[in-house]
Short mmCIF file of C-alpha atoms and ligand atoms in Angstrom, two decimals:
data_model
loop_
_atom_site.label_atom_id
_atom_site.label_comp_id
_atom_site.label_asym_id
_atom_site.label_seq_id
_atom_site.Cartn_x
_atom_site.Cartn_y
_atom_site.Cartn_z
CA UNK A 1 56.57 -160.33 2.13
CA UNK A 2 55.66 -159.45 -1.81
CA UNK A 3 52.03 -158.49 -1.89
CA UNK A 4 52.03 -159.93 -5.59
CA UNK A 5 49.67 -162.32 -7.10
CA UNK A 6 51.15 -165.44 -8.72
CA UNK A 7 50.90 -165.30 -12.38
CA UNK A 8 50.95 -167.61 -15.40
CA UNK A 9 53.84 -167.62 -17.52
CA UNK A 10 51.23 -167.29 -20.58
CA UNK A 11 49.66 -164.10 -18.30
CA UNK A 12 53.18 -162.56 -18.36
CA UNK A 13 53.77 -162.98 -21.84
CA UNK A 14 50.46 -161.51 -22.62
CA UNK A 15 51.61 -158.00 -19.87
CA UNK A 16 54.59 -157.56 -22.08
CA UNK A 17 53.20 -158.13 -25.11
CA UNK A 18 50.72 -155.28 -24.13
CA UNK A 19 53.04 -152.92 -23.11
CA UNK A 20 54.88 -153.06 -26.24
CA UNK A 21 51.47 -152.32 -28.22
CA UNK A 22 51.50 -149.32 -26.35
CA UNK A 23 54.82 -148.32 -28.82
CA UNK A 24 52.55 -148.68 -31.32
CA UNK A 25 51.91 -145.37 -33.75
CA UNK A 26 49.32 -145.21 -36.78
CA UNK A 27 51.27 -145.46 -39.81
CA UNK A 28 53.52 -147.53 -38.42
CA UNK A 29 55.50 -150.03 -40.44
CA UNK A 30 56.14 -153.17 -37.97
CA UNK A 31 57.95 -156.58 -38.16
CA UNK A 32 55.94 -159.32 -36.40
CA UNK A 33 57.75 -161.87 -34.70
CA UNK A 34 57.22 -165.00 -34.02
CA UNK A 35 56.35 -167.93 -31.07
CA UNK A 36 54.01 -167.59 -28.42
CA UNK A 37 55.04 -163.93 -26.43
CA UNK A 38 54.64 -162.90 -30.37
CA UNK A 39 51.29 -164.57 -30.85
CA UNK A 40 49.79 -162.52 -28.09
CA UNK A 41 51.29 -159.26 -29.35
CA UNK A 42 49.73 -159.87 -33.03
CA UNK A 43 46.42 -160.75 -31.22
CA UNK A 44 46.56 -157.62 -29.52
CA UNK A 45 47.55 -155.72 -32.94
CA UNK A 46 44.58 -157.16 -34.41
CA UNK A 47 42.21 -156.22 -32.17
CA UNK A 48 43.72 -152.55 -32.28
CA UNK A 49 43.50 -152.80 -36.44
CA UNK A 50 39.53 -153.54 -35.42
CA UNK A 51 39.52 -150.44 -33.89
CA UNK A 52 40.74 -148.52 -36.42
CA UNK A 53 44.33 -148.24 -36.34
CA UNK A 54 46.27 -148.02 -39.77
CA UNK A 55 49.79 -150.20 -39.54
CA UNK A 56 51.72 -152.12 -42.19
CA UNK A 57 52.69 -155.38 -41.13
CA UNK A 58 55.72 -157.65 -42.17
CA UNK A 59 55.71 -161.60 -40.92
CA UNK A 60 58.72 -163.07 -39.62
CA UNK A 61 57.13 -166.56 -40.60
CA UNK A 62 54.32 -168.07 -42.16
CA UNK A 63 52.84 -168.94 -39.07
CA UNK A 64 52.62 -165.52 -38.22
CA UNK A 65 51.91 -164.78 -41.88
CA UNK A 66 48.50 -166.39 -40.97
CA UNK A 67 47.58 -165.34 -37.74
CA UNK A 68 48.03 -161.42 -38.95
CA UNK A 69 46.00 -162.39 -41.95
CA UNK A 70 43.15 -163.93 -39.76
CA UNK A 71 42.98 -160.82 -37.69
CA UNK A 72 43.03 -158.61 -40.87
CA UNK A 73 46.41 -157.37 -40.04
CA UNK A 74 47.68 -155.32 -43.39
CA UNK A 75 50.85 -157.27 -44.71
CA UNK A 76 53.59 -156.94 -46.21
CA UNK A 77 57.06 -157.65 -47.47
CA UNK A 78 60.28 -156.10 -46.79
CA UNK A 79 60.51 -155.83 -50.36
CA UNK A 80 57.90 -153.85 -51.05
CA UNK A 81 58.39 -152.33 -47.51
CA UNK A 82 62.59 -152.88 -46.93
CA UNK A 83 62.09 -150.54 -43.83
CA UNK A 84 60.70 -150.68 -40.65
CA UNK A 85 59.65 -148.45 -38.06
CA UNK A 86 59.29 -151.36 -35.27
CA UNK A 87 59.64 -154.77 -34.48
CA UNK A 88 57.88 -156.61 -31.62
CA UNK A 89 59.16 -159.93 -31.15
CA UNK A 90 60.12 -162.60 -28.38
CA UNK A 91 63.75 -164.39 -27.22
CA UNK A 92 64.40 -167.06 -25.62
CA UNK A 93 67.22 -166.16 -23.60
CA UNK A 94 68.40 -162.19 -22.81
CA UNK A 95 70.99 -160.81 -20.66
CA UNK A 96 71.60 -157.32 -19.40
CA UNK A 97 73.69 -155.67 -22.51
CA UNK A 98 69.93 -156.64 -24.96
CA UNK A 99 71.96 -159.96 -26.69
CA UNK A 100 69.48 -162.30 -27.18
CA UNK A 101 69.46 -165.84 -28.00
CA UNK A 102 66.85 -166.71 -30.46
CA UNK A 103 65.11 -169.18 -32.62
CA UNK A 104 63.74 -172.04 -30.32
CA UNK A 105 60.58 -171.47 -32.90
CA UNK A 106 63.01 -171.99 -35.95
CA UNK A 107 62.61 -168.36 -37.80
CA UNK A 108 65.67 -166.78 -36.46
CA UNK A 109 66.75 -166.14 -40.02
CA UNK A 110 63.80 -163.78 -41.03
CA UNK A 111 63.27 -162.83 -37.10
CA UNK A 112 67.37 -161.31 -37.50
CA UNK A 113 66.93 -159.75 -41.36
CA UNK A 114 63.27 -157.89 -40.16
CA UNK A 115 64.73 -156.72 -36.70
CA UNK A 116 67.79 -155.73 -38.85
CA UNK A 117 65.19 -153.77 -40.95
CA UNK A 118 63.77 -152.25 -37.98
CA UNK A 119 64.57 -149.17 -36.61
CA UNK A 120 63.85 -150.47 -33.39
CA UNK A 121 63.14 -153.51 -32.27
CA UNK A 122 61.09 -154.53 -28.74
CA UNK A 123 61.87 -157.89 -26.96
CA UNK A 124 58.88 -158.92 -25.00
CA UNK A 125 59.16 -161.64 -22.35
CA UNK A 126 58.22 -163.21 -19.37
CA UNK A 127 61.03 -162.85 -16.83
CA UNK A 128 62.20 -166.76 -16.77
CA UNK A 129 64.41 -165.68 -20.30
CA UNK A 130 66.75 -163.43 -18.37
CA UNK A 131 70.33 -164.93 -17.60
CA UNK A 132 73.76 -163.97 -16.14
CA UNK A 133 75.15 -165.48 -19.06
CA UNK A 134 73.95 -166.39 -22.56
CA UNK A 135 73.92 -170.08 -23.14
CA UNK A 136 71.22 -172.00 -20.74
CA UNK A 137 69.14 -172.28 -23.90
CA UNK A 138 70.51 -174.42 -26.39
CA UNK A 139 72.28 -172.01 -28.90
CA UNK A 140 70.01 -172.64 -32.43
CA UNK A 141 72.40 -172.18 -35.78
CA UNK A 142 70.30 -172.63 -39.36
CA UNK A 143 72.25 -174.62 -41.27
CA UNK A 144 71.74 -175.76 -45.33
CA UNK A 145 70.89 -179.16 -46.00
CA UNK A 146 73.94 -179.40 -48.55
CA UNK A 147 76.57 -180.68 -46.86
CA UNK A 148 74.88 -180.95 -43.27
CA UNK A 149 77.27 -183.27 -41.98
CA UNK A 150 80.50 -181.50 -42.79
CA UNK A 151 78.48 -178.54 -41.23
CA UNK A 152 77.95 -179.82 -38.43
CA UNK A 153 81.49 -181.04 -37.83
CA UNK A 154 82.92 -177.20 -38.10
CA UNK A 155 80.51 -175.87 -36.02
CA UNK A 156 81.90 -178.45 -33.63
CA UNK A 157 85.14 -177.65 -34.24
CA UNK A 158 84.50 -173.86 -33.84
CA UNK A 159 83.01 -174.57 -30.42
CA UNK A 160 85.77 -176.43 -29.58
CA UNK A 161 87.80 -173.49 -30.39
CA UNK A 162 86.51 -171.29 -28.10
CA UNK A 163 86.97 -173.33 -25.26
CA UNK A 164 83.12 -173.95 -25.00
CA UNK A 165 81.50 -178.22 -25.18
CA UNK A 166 78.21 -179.17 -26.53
CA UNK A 167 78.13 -181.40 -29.78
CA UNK A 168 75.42 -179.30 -32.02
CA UNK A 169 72.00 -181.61 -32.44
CA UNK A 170 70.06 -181.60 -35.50
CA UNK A 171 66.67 -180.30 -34.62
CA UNK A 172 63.99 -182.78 -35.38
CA UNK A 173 60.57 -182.28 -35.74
CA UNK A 174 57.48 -184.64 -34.35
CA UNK A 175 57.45 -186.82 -37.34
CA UNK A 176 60.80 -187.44 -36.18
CA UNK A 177 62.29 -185.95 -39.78
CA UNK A 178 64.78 -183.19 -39.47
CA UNK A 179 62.81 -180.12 -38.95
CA UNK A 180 62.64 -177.75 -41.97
CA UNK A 181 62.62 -173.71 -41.58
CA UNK A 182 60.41 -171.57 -43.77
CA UNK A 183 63.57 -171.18 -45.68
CA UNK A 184 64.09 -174.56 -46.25
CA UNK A 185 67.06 -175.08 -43.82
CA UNK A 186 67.73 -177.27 -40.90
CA UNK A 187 68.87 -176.29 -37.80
CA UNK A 188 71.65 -177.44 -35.04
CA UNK A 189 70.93 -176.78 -31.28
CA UNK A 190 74.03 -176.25 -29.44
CA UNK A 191 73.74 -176.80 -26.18
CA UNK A 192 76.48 -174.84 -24.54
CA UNK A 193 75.56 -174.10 -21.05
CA UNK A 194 77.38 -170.85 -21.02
CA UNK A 195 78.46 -168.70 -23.96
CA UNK A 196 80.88 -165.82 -22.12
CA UNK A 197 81.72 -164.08 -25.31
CA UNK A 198 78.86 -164.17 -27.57
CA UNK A 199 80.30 -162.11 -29.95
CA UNK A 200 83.28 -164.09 -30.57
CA UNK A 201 81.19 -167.48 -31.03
CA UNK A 202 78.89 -165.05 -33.70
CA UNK A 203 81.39 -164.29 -35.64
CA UNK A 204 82.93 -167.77 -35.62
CA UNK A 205 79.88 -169.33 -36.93
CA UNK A 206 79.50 -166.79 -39.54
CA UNK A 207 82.84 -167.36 -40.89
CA UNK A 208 81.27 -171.25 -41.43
CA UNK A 209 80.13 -171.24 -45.06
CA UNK A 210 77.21 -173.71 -44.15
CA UNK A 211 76.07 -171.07 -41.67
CA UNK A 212 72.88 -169.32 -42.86
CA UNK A 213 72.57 -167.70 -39.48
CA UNK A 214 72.69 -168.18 -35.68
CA UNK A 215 70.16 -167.45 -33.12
CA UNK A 216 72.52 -164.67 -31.37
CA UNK A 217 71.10 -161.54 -31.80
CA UNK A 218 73.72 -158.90 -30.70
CA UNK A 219 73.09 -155.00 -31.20
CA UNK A 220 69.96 -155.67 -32.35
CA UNK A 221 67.43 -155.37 -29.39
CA UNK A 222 66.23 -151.36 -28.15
CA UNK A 223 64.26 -152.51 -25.28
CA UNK A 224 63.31 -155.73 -23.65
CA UNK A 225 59.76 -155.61 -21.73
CA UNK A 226 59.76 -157.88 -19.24
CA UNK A 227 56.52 -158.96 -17.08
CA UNK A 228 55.78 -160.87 -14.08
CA UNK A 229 53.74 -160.73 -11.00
CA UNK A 230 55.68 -158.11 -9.38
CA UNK A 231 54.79 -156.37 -12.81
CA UNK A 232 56.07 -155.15 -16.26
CA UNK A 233 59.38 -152.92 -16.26
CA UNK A 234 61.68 -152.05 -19.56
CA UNK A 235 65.55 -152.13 -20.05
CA UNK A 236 66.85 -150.09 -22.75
CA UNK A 237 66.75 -147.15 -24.27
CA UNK A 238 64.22 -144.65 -22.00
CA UNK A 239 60.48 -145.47 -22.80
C1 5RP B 1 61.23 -168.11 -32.64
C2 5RP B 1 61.81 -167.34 -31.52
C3 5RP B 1 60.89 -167.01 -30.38
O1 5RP B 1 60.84 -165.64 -30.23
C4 5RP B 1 61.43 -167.63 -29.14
O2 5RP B 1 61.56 -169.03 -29.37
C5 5RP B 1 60.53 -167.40 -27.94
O3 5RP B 1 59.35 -168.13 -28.09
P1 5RP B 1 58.16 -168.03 -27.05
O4 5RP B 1 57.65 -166.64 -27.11
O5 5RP B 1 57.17 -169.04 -27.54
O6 5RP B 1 58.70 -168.39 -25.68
O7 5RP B 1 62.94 -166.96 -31.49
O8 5RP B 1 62.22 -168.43 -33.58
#
């Protein structure tokens, strides 16, 4: 019988995002994610930037624009900083090869062009993201409001293609309007069940001109820290 205590998914989200602060160098130039494992990693950051430590930071939204800003987190942009040393952000699905799904919090499109900046970039999580198989979490593709319907009809079709169902949904938000990213696009939630070739679905969707970008993040991740009671272990590259 495990001798482990039962923790709170929050708890485990907070023991990974710890462990990847311990990646953390002075100097460092860093891309912040964003949703709640990210939240606890910025936390952290700030209280390390209380104690002294020197990094550059660049927001993957403007909600975590603002919470680095409250905690006096340095900021910045990738244009004035185009390259990163490290990004620390969270998925919401990951399998064994490092793809990711991402964007249930809606900034997949800056999340994928700062971990593309990144020379590395750590996926913190609670253990509940891993799967077999991509696709349990309702694939997000950010979309442009011009033409939305006609969008939404080839990313359908593309699906389709591939063998895979799910009609795409157009994210709302709690006003019950379509929800709006911090690039001023909408997103469609495909909800696929399984995805057994992610990379052929990517580069289907990309070939959509409507397409801004799709929450599968392939080559992307170096390590994914992982917590839960029994603890906090890596995949990857060697620590
Ligand atoms: C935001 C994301 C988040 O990283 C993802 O949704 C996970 O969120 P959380 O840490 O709150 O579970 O991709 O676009």
């Amino acid at each position: 019988m495990s001798t482990a205590q039962a923790i709170s998914q929050d708890e485990a989200k907070r023991r990974a995002a710890a462990r990847a602060a311990e990646f953390v160098r002075p100097g460092m130039r860093l891309g912040l994610g964003t949703g709640s494992t990210a939240a606890f990693f910025v936390d952290i950051l700030g209280g390390m930037v209380r104690d002294g430590l020197d990094v550059v930071g660049v927001p993957t939204s403007e909600r975590t624009r603002a919470q680095a800003a409250s905690l006096g987190v340095r900021l910045s942009t990738l244009d004035e900083t185009p390259e990163l040393d490290l990004t620390v952000d969270g998925a919401d699905e990951f399998d064994a090869k490092l793809r990711l799904i991402k964007g249930g919090g809606g900034a997949l499109l800056r999340e994928k062009i700062v971990a593309a900046a990144s020379a590395r970039m750590i996926v913190i999580t609670d253990a509940s993201k891993q799967v077999d198989t991509l696709g349990k979490f309702p694939l997000p593709v950010e979309v442009d409001r011009f033409g939305l319907e006609s969008t939404r009809r080839h990313v359908a079709s593309a699906v389709a293609r591939l063998g895979l169902a799910g009609a795409p949904t157009l994210r709302t938000a709690a006003d019950g309007h379509p929800f709006v990213t911090d690039g001023g696009h909408c997103i469609l939630d495909c909800g696929l069940g399984r995805i057994p070739d992610p990379e052929a679905l990517a580069a289907a969707l990309v070939a959509i001109p409507g397409v801004v970008e799709h929450g599968l993040f392939i080559g992307l991740a170096s390590i994914v820290v992982i917590a839960d009671a029994a603890g906090v272990r890596t995949i990857g590259e060697a620590a």
